[in-house]
Coordinates of C-alpha atoms in Angstrom, one line a residue:
M1 CA 56.4 60.9 -13.8
K2 CA 55.2 57.4 -13.2
K3 CA 51.7 58.6 -12.7
I4 CA 51.8 60.6 -16.0
F5 CA 53.3 57.7 -18.0
S6 CA 50.6 55.1 -16.6
A7 CA 48.0 57.7 -17.6
F8 CA 49.4 58.2 -21.0
V9 CA 49.6 54.3 -21.6
L10 CA 45.9 53.9 -20.5
A11 CA 44.8 56.6 -22.8
S12 CA 46.7 55.2 -25.6
V13 CA 45.1 51.8 -25.1
M14 CA 41.6 53.5 -24.8
V15 CA 42.3 55.3 -28.0
C16 CA 43.6 52.2 -29.9
Q17 CA 40.5 50.3 -28.7
S18 CA 38.3 53.1 -30.0
V19 CA 40.1 53.2 -33.3
F20 CA 40.3 49.7 -33.9
A21 CA 36.9 48.5 -32.4
A22 CA 34.5 47.1 -34.9
D23 CA 31.7 49.2 -35.8
L24 CA 28.4 47.3 -34.9
S25 CA 25.9 50.0 -35.9
K26 CA 25.6 48.7 -39.5
L27 CA 25.3 44.9 -38.4
V28 CA 22.0 43.2 -38.7
I29 CA 21.5 39.8 -37.4
M30 CA 18.5 37.9 -39.1
H31 CA 17.5 34.4 -37.7
T32 CA 15.0 31.7 -38.1
N33 CA 14.4 28.5 -36.4
D34 CA 12.1 25.6 -36.6
T35 CA 10.9 26.4 -40.2
H36 CA 10.1 22.7 -40.6
G37 CA 9.5 23.2 -44.4
Y38 CA 6.6 25.9 -44.1
D39 CA 8.9 27.9 -46.6
Q40 CA 6.0 29.1 -49.1
R41 CA 4.4 32.4 -48.1
A42 CA 0.9 31.8 -46.8
E43 CA -1.5 33.3 -44.3
G44 CA 0.3 33.7 -41.1
I45 CA 3.6 32.5 -42.6
N46 CA 6.3 34.7 -44.0
G47 CA 8.1 32.2 -46.0
L48 CA 11.7 32.3 -47.2
A49 CA 11.0 34.5 -50.3
T50 CA 10.0 37.2 -47.8
V51 CA 13.0 36.4 -45.8
K52 CA 15.3 37.0 -48.7
A53 CA 13.6 40.2 -49.7
L54 CA 13.7 41.4 -46.0
K55 CA 17.7 40.7 -46.1
D56 CA 18.0 42.4 -49.5
D57 CA 16.0 45.5 -48.0
F58 CA 18.5 45.8 -45.1
E59 CA 21.5 45.5 -47.4
K60 CA 20.0 48.2 -49.8
K61 CA 19.9 50.5 -46.9
G62 CA 23.5 50.0 -46.1
Y63 CA 23.5 47.3 -43.6
N64 CA 25.6 44.2 -43.4
V65 CA 23.4 41.2 -42.7
L66 CA 24.2 37.8 -41.0
L67 CA 21.5 35.3 -41.7
V68 CA 21.6 32.2 -39.5
D69 CA 19.1 29.3 -38.6
A70 CA 18.7 27.4 -35.3
G71 CA 17.6 24.1 -36.7
D72 CA 14.6 21.9 -37.6
A73 CA 14.5 23.1 -41.3
I74 CA 14.5 19.9 -43.4
Q75 CA 11.6 18.0 -41.8
D76 CA 7.7 18.1 -41.1
N77 CA 6.0 19.8 -44.2
N78 CA 5.8 17.6 -47.3
L79 CA 7.3 20.3 -49.0
V80 CA 10.7 19.1 -47.6
N81 CA 9.7 15.7 -46.4
L82 CA 9.4 14.2 -49.9
S83 CA 12.9 15.3 -50.9
K84 CA 14.3 14.3 -47.4
G85 CA 15.3 17.8 -46.8
K86 CA 16.9 18.6 -50.1
T87 CA 14.4 21.2 -51.1
A88 CA 15.0 23.0 -47.7
I89 CA 18.7 23.3 -48.4
Q90 CA 18.0 24.6 -52.0
F91 CA 15.8 27.2 -50.6
F92 CA 18.2 28.3 -48.1
N93 CA 21.1 28.4 -50.6
A94 CA 19.0 30.6 -52.5
V95 CA 18.1 32.8 -49.7
G96 CA 21.7 33.1 -48.8
Y97 CA 22.1 31.9 -45.2
D98 CA 25.5 32.3 -43.7
A99 CA 25.2 29.4 -40.8
A100 CA 22.9 26.9 -39.3
T101 CA 23.0 24.3 -36.5
F102 CA 21.3 21.0 -36.4
G103 CA 17.9 20.5 -34.9
N104 CA 16.8 17.3 -33.5
H105 CA 14.8 16.5 -36.8
E106 CA 17.8 17.2 -39.0
F107 CA 18.7 13.5 -37.9
D108 CA 15.3 12.0 -38.9
Y109 CA 16.6 10.6 -42.3
G110 CA 19.8 9.3 -40.8
Q111 CA 23.3 10.4 -40.7
D112 CA 24.1 9.6 -44.3
I113 CA 21.3 11.8 -45.6
L114 CA 22.2 14.5 -43.1
Q115 CA 26.0 14.4 -44.4
E116 CA 24.6 14.7 -47.9
R117 CA 22.6 17.9 -46.9
M118 CA 25.7 19.4 -45.1
K119 CA 27.7 19.0 -48.4
Q120 CA 24.8 20.4 -50.5
A121 CA 24.5 23.4 -48.2
K122 CA 26.5 26.7 -49.4
Y123 CA 26.6 27.9 -45.9
A124 CA 28.1 26.4 -42.7
Y125 CA 26.6 23.8 -40.4
V126 CA 28.2 24.2 -36.9
C127 CA 27.6 22.2 -33.7
A128 CA 29.9 22.1 -30.7
N129 CA 28.0 19.1 -28.7
V130 CA 27.3 16.3 -31.2
L131 CA 30.5 14.0 -31.2
V132 CA 31.5 11.0 -33.3
E133 CA 31.8 8.3 -30.6
A134 CA 34.5 6.5 -32.6
T135 CA 36.7 9.5 -33.0
G136 CA 35.9 12.0 -30.5
K137 CA 35.6 14.7 -33.0
T138 CA 32.5 16.8 -33.7
F139 CA 30.0 15.7 -36.2
A140 CA 30.2 19.1 -37.9
P141 CA 32.7 21.9 -37.4
A142 CA 31.9 23.3 -33.9
S143 CA 32.1 27.0 -35.2
K144 CA 33.0 29.5 -37.8
I145 CA 34.0 33.1 -38.0
I146 CA 32.1 35.1 -40.7
T147 CA 33.1 38.6 -41.7
K148 CA 30.4 41.1 -42.3
G149 CA 31.9 44.6 -43.3
D150 CA 34.6 45.2 -40.8
V151 CA 32.8 43.0 -38.0
K152 CA 34.0 39.3 -37.4
I153 CA 31.3 37.3 -36.0
G154 CA 31.9 34.0 -34.3
V155 CA 29.2 31.5 -34.7
F156 CA 29.0 28.3 -32.8
G157 CA 26.2 25.7 -32.5
M158 CA 24.3 23.4 -30.1
T159 CA 21.8 20.6 -30.4
T160 CA 19.5 19.3 -27.9
P161 CA 20.7 16.1 -26.1
E162 CA 17.0 15.1 -26.3
T163 CA 17.7 14.1 -29.8
L164 CA 19.0 10.7 -28.4
V165 CA 15.4 9.9 -27.7
S166 CA 13.3 12.1 -29.9
T167 CA 14.5 10.6 -33.2
N168 CA 14.7 7.1 -34.2
P169 CA 17.7 5.5 -32.2
K170 CA 19.2 4.0 -35.4
D171 CA 19.7 7.4 -36.9
V172 CA 21.8 8.7 -34.1
Y173 CA 23.6 5.4 -33.4
G174 CA 27.5 6.2 -32.7
L175 CA 26.8 9.7 -31.8
Q176 CA 27.2 11.3 -28.3
F177 CA 25.3 14.5 -27.4
L178 CA 27.0 16.4 -24.6
D179 CA 24.8 17.6 -21.9
H180 CA 24.8 19.6 -18.7
E181 CA 28.4 20.3 -17.4
D182 CA 29.9 18.9 -20.6
L183 CA 27.6 20.9 -22.9
I184 CA 28.4 24.0 -20.9
K185 CA 32.2 23.2 -21.0
A186 CA 32.0 22.8 -24.8
A187 CA 30.0 26.0 -25.4
Q188 CA 32.6 28.0 -23.2
K189 CA 35.4 26.5 -25.0
E190 CA 34.0 27.8 -28.4
V191 CA 33.4 31.1 -27.0
D192 CA 36.9 31.5 -25.7
F193 CA 38.4 30.0 -29.1
L194 CA 36.4 32.5 -31.1
K195 CA 37.6 35.6 -29.1
T196 CA 41.3 34.6 -29.2
S197 CA 40.6 34.0 -32.8
G198 CA 39.3 37.6 -33.2
A199 CA 35.7 37.3 -33.2
D200 CA 34.2 40.8 -32.4
V201 CA 30.6 39.3 -31.8
I202 CA 29.6 36.0 -30.6
V203 CA 26.4 34.2 -31.8
A204 CA 25.1 31.0 -30.4
L205 CA 22.9 28.9 -32.4
A206 CA 21.1 26.8 -30.0
H207 CA 18.4 24.1 -30.8
I208 CA 18.0 23.5 -27.1
G209 CA 14.7 25.4 -25.8
S210 CA 13.6 26.8 -22.5
Y211 CA 12.0 23.8 -21.0
N212 CA 13.1 20.1 -21.0
K213 CA 10.8 17.0 -21.1
T214 CA 13.5 14.5 -20.2
G215 CA 15.9 16.2 -17.8
Y216 CA 18.3 17.7 -20.3
A217 CA 19.8 21.1 -20.2
T218 CA 18.0 24.2 -21.0
S219 CA 19.0 27.3 -22.8
E220 CA 18.8 29.0 -19.4
D221 CA 21.3 26.8 -18.1
I222 CA 23.6 27.6 -20.7
L223 CA 23.1 31.3 -20.5
A224 CA 23.7 31.2 -16.8
N225 CA 26.9 29.4 -16.9
V226 CA 28.5 30.3 -20.3
K227 CA 30.2 33.8 -20.5
G228 CA 30.8 35.8 -23.5
I229 CA 27.7 35.1 -25.9
D230 CA 26.3 38.2 -27.4
V231 CA 23.2 36.8 -29.4
F232 CA 21.7 33.7 -28.3
V233 CA 19.5 32.2 -31.2
D234 CA 17.2 29.6 -29.6
G235 CA 15.0 26.8 -31.0
H236 CA 13.3 23.7 -30.3
D237 CA 10.5 24.8 -28.0
H238 CA 8.5 26.7 -30.8
K239 CA 8.5 29.8 -28.5
L240 CA 8.7 33.4 -29.5
K241 CA 11.4 35.1 -27.3
N242 CA 12.8 38.3 -26.9
K243 CA 14.7 38.4 -23.7
P244 CA 17.4 40.9 -23.0
Q245 CA 20.1 39.8 -20.5
K246 CA 21.5 41.9 -17.6
N247 CA 25.1 42.0 -19.3
G248 CA 23.4 43.5 -22.7
S249 CA 23.2 40.1 -24.5
I250 CA 19.9 38.9 -25.8
H251 CA 18.1 35.5 -25.9
V252 CA 15.7 35.3 -29.0
S253 CA 13.8 32.9 -30.9
T254 CA 11.2 33.3 -33.6
G255 CA 8.7 30.7 -32.6
D256 CA 8.1 28.4 -35.8
Y257 CA 7.2 28.1 -39.3
T258 CA 8.6 31.9 -40.1
K259 CA 5.6 33.3 -38.5
N260 CA 8.2 35.7 -37.4
I261 CA 11.5 36.9 -39.0
G262 CA 14.1 37.4 -36.4
V263 CA 16.1 40.6 -36.5
V264 CA 18.8 41.9 -33.9
T265 CA 20.7 45.0 -33.9
F266 CA 23.2 46.6 -31.6
K267 CA 22.0 49.9 -30.0
D268 CA 23.2 52.1 -27.1
G269 CA 25.6 49.5 -26.0
K270 CA 23.2 46.5 -26.0
W271 CA 21.6 44.1 -28.3
V272 CA 17.9 44.7 -29.4
A273 CA 15.5 42.2 -31.0
D274 CA 12.8 43.5 -33.4
P275 CA 11.1 40.4 -34.8
Y276 CA 9.2 40.9 -38.0
K277 CA 5.7 39.2 -37.5
Y278 CA 3.7 38.1 -40.5
G279 CA 2.1 41.2 -42.3
R280 CA 4.7 43.6 -41.3
F281 CA 6.9 43.0 -44.4
N282 CA 5.1 41.7 -47.3
E283 CA 7.6 41.7 -50.1
E284 CA 8.8 38.5 -51.7
D285 CA 12.0 37.9 -53.9
Q286 CA 10.6 36.5 -57.1
K287 CA 13.7 34.2 -57.6
V288 CA 13.3 32.4 -54.3
K289 CA 9.4 32.5 -54.7
K290 CA 9.6 30.8 -58.2
L291 CA 11.9 28.0 -56.7
V292 CA 9.4 27.5 -53.7
D293 CA 6.4 27.5 -56.2
K294 CA 7.9 25.0 -58.5
A295 CA 8.8 22.6 -55.5
V296 CA 5.1 23.0 -54.2
E297 CA 3.8 21.9 -57.7
K298 CA 6.2 18.9 -57.7
V299 CA 4.8 18.0 -54.2
A300 CA 1.3 18.4 -55.4
K301 CA 1.8 15.7 -58.0
A302 CA 3.4 13.4 -55.4
M303 CA 0.4 13.7 -53.3
N304 CA -1.5 11.9 -56.2
K305 CA 0.8 8.8 -55.9
K306 CA -1.1 5.4 -54.9
V307 CA -0.4 4.2 -51.4
A308 CA -3.2 1.3 -51.1
T309 CA -6.6 0.4 -52.1
V310 CA -9.8 0.0 -50.1
G311 CA -13.1 -1.8 -51.2
F312 CA -15.3 0.4 -48.9
D313 CA -15.6 3.9 -47.6
L314 CA -14.0 4.7 -44.4
D315 CA -16.4 7.3 -42.9
G316 CA -14.9 10.3 -41.4
A317 CA -17.9 11.8 -40.0
R318 CA -17.6 13.9 -36.8
N319 CA -21.0 13.9 -35.2
P320 CA -22.2 11.3 -34.9
G321 CA -18.9 10.0 -35.8
L322 CA -15.4 10.1 -34.7
R323 CA -16.3 12.7 -31.8
T324 CA -19.1 10.4 -30.3
K325 CA -18.1 6.6 -31.0
E326 CA -15.9 4.2 -32.4
M327 CA -15.3 4.4 -36.1
A328 CA -13.7 2.0 -38.3
I329 CA -11.2 4.7 -39.7
G330 CA -10.3 5.6 -35.9
D331 CA -9.5 1.7 -35.5
L332 CA -7.5 1.8 -38.7
I333 CA -5.2 4.9 -37.6
A334 CA -4.9 4.0 -34.0
D335 CA -3.7 0.7 -35.3
A336 CA -1.1 2.2 -37.5
Y337 CA 0.2 4.3 -34.5
L338 CA 0.5 1.1 -32.3
W339 CA 2.2 -0.8 -35.2
Q340 CA 4.6 2.1 -35.8
G341 CA 5.6 2.4 -32.3
R342 CA 6.3 -1.3 -32.0
Q343 CA 8.4 -1.2 -35.1
A344 CA 10.4 1.7 -33.8
N345 CA 11.3 -0.2 -30.7
V346 CA 11.9 2.8 -28.7
L347 CA 11.3 1.0 -25.4
A348 CA 14.4 -1.3 -26.0
G349 CA 12.2 -4.5 -26.6
K350 CA 9.6 -3.9 -24.3
D351 CA 6.2 -4.1 -25.9
I352 CA 4.0 -1.0 -26.2
D353 CA 0.7 -1.4 -24.8
C354 CA -2.1 0.9 -26.7
A355 CA -2.4 3.8 -28.9
F356 CA -4.8 6.8 -28.7
I357 CA -5.8 9.2 -31.3
N358 CA -8.3 12.0 -30.5
G359 CA -11.3 11.9 -32.5
G360 CA -10.8 15.6 -33.8
G361 CA -7.5 14.8 -35.1
I362 CA -8.8 12.8 -37.8
R363 CA -10.1 15.5 -40.3
K364 CA -11.5 13.6 -43.3
G365 CA -12.7 10.1 -44.3
I366 CA -11.1 7.8 -47.1
N367 CA -13.5 6.9 -50.1
K368 CA -13.5 3.5 -51.7
G369 CA -11.1 3.0 -54.3
T370 CA -7.4 4.2 -54.5
I371 CA -5.7 5.7 -51.4
T372 CA -3.2 8.4 -52.5
Y373 CA -0.8 10.1 -50.3
G374 CA -2.9 13.2 -50.6
N375 CA -5.8 11.2 -49.0
V376 CA -3.6 10.2 -46.1
C377 CA -2.5 13.9 -45.6
A378 CA -6.2 15.0 -45.8
A379 CA -7.2 12.6 -43.1
L380 CA -4.1 13.4 -40.9
P381 CA -3.1 17.0 -41.9
Y382 CA -1.1 18.1 -38.8
N383 CA 2.1 16.4 -39.4
S384 CA 2.1 15.6 -35.7
Q385 CA 5.1 13.6 -34.1
L386 CA 4.2 10.4 -32.5
Y387 CA 5.5 9.8 -28.8
V388 CA 5.4 7.0 -26.4
I389 CA 4.6 7.7 -22.9
T390 CA 4.4 5.7 -19.8
I391 CA 1.7 6.2 -17.3
P392 CA -0.3 4.4 -14.4
G393 CA -3.4 2.7 -15.1
S394 CA -5.1 5.3 -12.9
V395 CA -4.1 8.0 -15.5
L396 CA -5.2 5.8 -18.4
L397 CA -8.6 5.6 -16.8
E398 CA -8.6 9.3 -15.9
V399 CA -7.9 10.3 -19.5
I400 CA -10.5 8.2 -21.0
E401 CA -13.0 9.5 -18.3
A402 CA -12.1 13.1 -19.2
S403 CA -12.2 12.6 -22.9
T404 CA -15.7 11.2 -23.0
Y405 CA -17.2 13.6 -20.3
S406 CA -19.7 14.8 -22.7
T407 CA -20.6 11.6 -24.5
P408 CA -22.8 10.9 -26.2
V409 CA -22.6 14.9 -27.1
A410 CA -19.5 15.2 -29.4
V411 CA -16.3 16.2 -27.9
A412 CA -13.1 16.5 -30.1
G413 CA -10.9 14.6 -27.6
F414 CA -13.1 11.4 -27.8
P415 CA -10.5 8.6 -27.8
Q416 CA -10.3 6.2 -30.9
V417 CA -8.0 3.5 -29.6
A418 CA -5.9 0.4 -30.3
G419 CA -4.9 -2.1 -27.8
V420 CA -7.6 -0.9 -25.4
E421 CA -11.4 -1.9 -24.7
Y422 CA -13.5 0.4 -22.9
E423 CA -17.2 1.1 -21.8
V424 CA -18.7 4.4 -21.2
D425 CA -22.0 4.5 -19.3
T426 CA -23.7 7.7 -20.4
T427 CA -26.6 7.3 -17.9
V428 CA -24.1 8.4 -15.1
P429 CA -23.5 12.1 -14.8
F430 CA -20.1 13.4 -15.2
E431 CA -18.6 15.0 -12.1
A432 CA -16.0 17.6 -12.5
E433 CA -13.3 19.0 -10.3
E434 CA -11.4 22.2 -11.1
K435 CA -10.1 22.7 -14.7
Y436 CA -6.9 21.4 -15.6
P437 CA -4.0 23.9 -15.8
R438 CA -4.1 26.0 -19.0
S439 CA -7.1 24.0 -20.2
L440 CA -10.8 24.5 -20.8
F441 CA -11.6 21.0 -19.8
S442 CA -12.2 19.7 -16.1
K443 CA -10.5 16.8 -14.2
P444 CA -12.9 14.1 -13.3
A445 CA -13.8 14.0 -9.6
K446 CA -14.6 10.3 -10.0
P447 CA -12.5 8.5 -12.6
G448 CA -14.2 5.2 -13.3
A449 CA -17.6 6.4 -12.4
R450 CA -18.7 6.6 -16.2
V451 CA -15.8 4.5 -17.7
T452 CA -14.7 1.0 -17.4
I453 CA -11.7 -0.4 -19.0
K454 CA -12.1 -3.9 -20.0
T455 CA -8.7 -4.8 -21.3
V456 CA -5.2 -3.4 -22.1
N457 CA -3.0 -5.2 -24.7
G458 CA -5.2 -8.1 -24.3
K459 CA -5.0 -8.4 -20.6
P460 CA -7.5 -7.4 -18.0
F461 CA -7.1 -3.7 -16.9
D462 CA -5.0 -3.2 -13.6
I463 CA -5.5 0.5 -12.3
N464 CA -2.1 -0.2 -10.4
A465 CA -0.1 -1.2 -13.5
E466 CA 1.9 0.8 -15.9
Y467 CA 1.2 1.2 -19.3
S468 CA 2.8 2.5 -22.5
V469 CA 0.8 4.6 -24.8
V470 CA 1.4 6.0 -28.3
A471 CA -0.2 9.3 -28.9
T472 CA 0.4 12.5 -30.8
E473 CA 2.5 15.3 -29.6
F474 CA -0.7 17.3 -29.4
Q475 CA -2.2 14.9 -27.1
C476 CA 1.1 14.7 -24.9
N477 CA 1.0 18.5 -24.5
G478 CA -2.4 18.3 -23.0
G479 CA -4.3 19.1 -26.2
D480 CA -8.1 18.7 -26.3
T481 CA -8.9 16.5 -23.1
Y482 CA -5.6 15.0 -22.6
A483 CA -3.9 17.3 -19.8
A484 CA -3.5 14.2 -17.6
F485 CA -0.8 13.0 -20.1
M486 CA 1.3 16.2 -19.6
P487 CA 3.1 15.5 -16.4
Y488 CA 4.1 12.0 -17.5
A489 CA 4.9 13.3 -21.0
A490 CA 7.4 15.9 -19.5
K491 CA 9.1 13.2 -17.6
N492 CA 9.4 10.2 -19.9
S493 CA 8.2 10.6 -23.4
R494 CA 9.9 9.1 -26.4
S495 CA 9.5 10.1 -29.9
I496 CA 9.0 6.9 -32.2
G497 CA 10.8 9.0 -34.9
Y498 CA 7.6 9.3 -37.2
I499 CA 4.9 11.8 -37.9
D500 CA 1.2 10.5 -37.9
S501 CA 0.5 10.5 -41.6
D502 CA 3.9 8.6 -42.4
A503 CA 2.8 6.0 -39.8
L504 CA -0.5 5.4 -41.5
V505 CA 1.3 5.3 -44.9
N506 CA 3.7 2.7 -43.6
Y507 CA 1.1 0.4 -42.1
L508 CA -1.0 0.6 -45.2
K509 CA 1.8 -0.3 -47.4
T510 CA 4.2 -2.5 -45.2
E511 CA 1.8 -4.2 -42.7
L512 CA -1.4 -4.5 -44.9
G513 CA 0.4 -5.0 -48.1
G514 CA -1.3 -2.0 -49.8
I515 CA -5.1 -3.6 -49.4
V516 CA -7.1 -2.4 -46.6
P517 CA -8.9 -5.7 -45.2
E518 CA -12.3 -6.3 -44.5
K519 CA -12.1 -6.2 -40.8
Y520 CA -11.9 -2.4 -41.1
K521 CA -15.2 -2.0 -42.9
E522 CA -16.8 -1.8 -39.5
A523 CA -16.0 -0.7 -36.1
Q524 CA -14.2 -3.7 -34.0
G525 CA -16.1 -3.4 -30.8
R526 CA -13.4 -1.8 -28.9
I527 CA -15.7 1.0 -27.4
I528 CA -19.1 0.3 -26.0
I529 CA -21.4 3.6 -25.3
K530 CA -24.0 2.6 -22.9
K531 CA -27.2 4.8 -23.1

C-alpha cells in the first residue's frame, strides 16, 4: 500500500506540473546589444524600425514577444550623441522594449544624465552588479519579472566591471562594479530570487563579453558558475554568438549596430537562436521610421554648427600625403588626441607621453574658413574610442618600423604623431619576419634598421623605458600595421572616455579658442623621410 500511495503522489505531482507548467512554445525572446545609435536602417544595418516590424510580425502570428537589450545603446553615433542618448530612449520606447541593462557607454554622459534616461525609459533598466558605495544598494533594480501570455520571465542585468576604466573616472565616481566571485554571487542570488518569485524562465542581460582586456570576469566565467540561467544575452565584445549550452540554455549576442536582430525560441526542450541578419526581413514600422528619420534630419542640421575657423587649407591628401609623410592635419589631430588624453587624467596624474593616428584613419581634409561639426566628422568618421596603453620603448620602435615598412610607398598605417620625433631611412630595405597573428602585415625582423626615434615627450628616446600612448581602439586592436599594440592593449588599456571626433572638437574649441593657429599651416618637422 505504501508503494501504491507513493506512486500515486508522484503521479499526482507530475500531472500538476504538466497542467500548470508554462507553455513556452509561443514565447519569442528578441534581443539587441551594442546598437550604439545605429538606429536608422541602412546598408548592412536593420535599424529599429525593422526591429519593431519584426516584433509586430511575430505577434500577428500569435507569439508573445519579450524584447530586451544588453547595453551600449545611447552613445557613439551622432544620431544619439547629440542628445546625450535621449533620442535612443525615444526610439526604444517607440519600438516597445521590455527591459535593458547598462553597457559601459551608458555611463559616458555621467550618472545624472543616466538617471534621466532611466526615468525617460518606458521599459525597465536592470543591473545586479553596479552598487552605490554610499548606500550599498544597486544603482538600478537588479531584476524584474515580466509576464508574456502565461509565462513569467525573470530578467536581471550585469554590466562589465571594465566600466571603471573604460569610461571617464568622474562619471563612475562613487559606484562599485562587482567582479569575479562577487559578480557570480550577485548573479546567482538574482536567479534564485527570481525562481522563488515564480519566474518560469530566467534571462540574463550581460554587457560582459567573452574576452577581457584588463582581467575582469567574462561571460564564460558567469555561465560556468551560475546555475539556472535559460537565455544569456551578451554584449560588449561586438561578436555574433549562438552558443547552445549542455544544459539546454543558450548564450547569444547580435554583434553590433543591429546588423542582426536576435530571436530565441524554445523547441524540443531547449532554447534555440535564429538571428535575423540584415536582408532577411526588410519591413519597417512607419511610425518608428518617421521618428528616426526626423531625428536624423535634426542631426544633419547640427552638423552645420560652427566649431572653429581656419585661415588655410588643411590638406587631407592620401598619396602623397597622410599615408606617406607628416601632414599638418595629422599633427593637429594627433595633438588633439594627446591633449584630450592628458585632460582625462586616466593615469592618475602621470603624464601621457605621445599619441598616434594611422594616416588611413583621417579620411578628408578641412578647407579654409569655418570648420563645422560636419567637417570634423568627415575627417574622422569612425567614432573610434581613444585609449591609453603603456608599452616598452622596444614596442614603440617596432610599431613605427612596421607602420612605415613600405615608405615612401603609401601605407594606411603610416603614423601621424604627437609627442614623438622619428626618422625613416627608406634607403634601407625592410626585413620582414612572419606575419603578425590575424594580420596581413609582417613583424619587422630588425626594428630600428630603418627607423630612428629621436625624442618622446621632449626627451631622448630610451628603448628600455616605458611609454604611455594615446591611440584609437582600431589601432589598439591591431588594425592596419599596429598588431604589436595588441598584447599590451589587452593587458593595460584605459579608455579616456572620448571618441576621436569629440577630442578634435574639444581641442579646437577649448585649447585653441576656436581658431587654428598658423603653426598648423605646415607640418612641424616631427617626421623625417630620408630618401
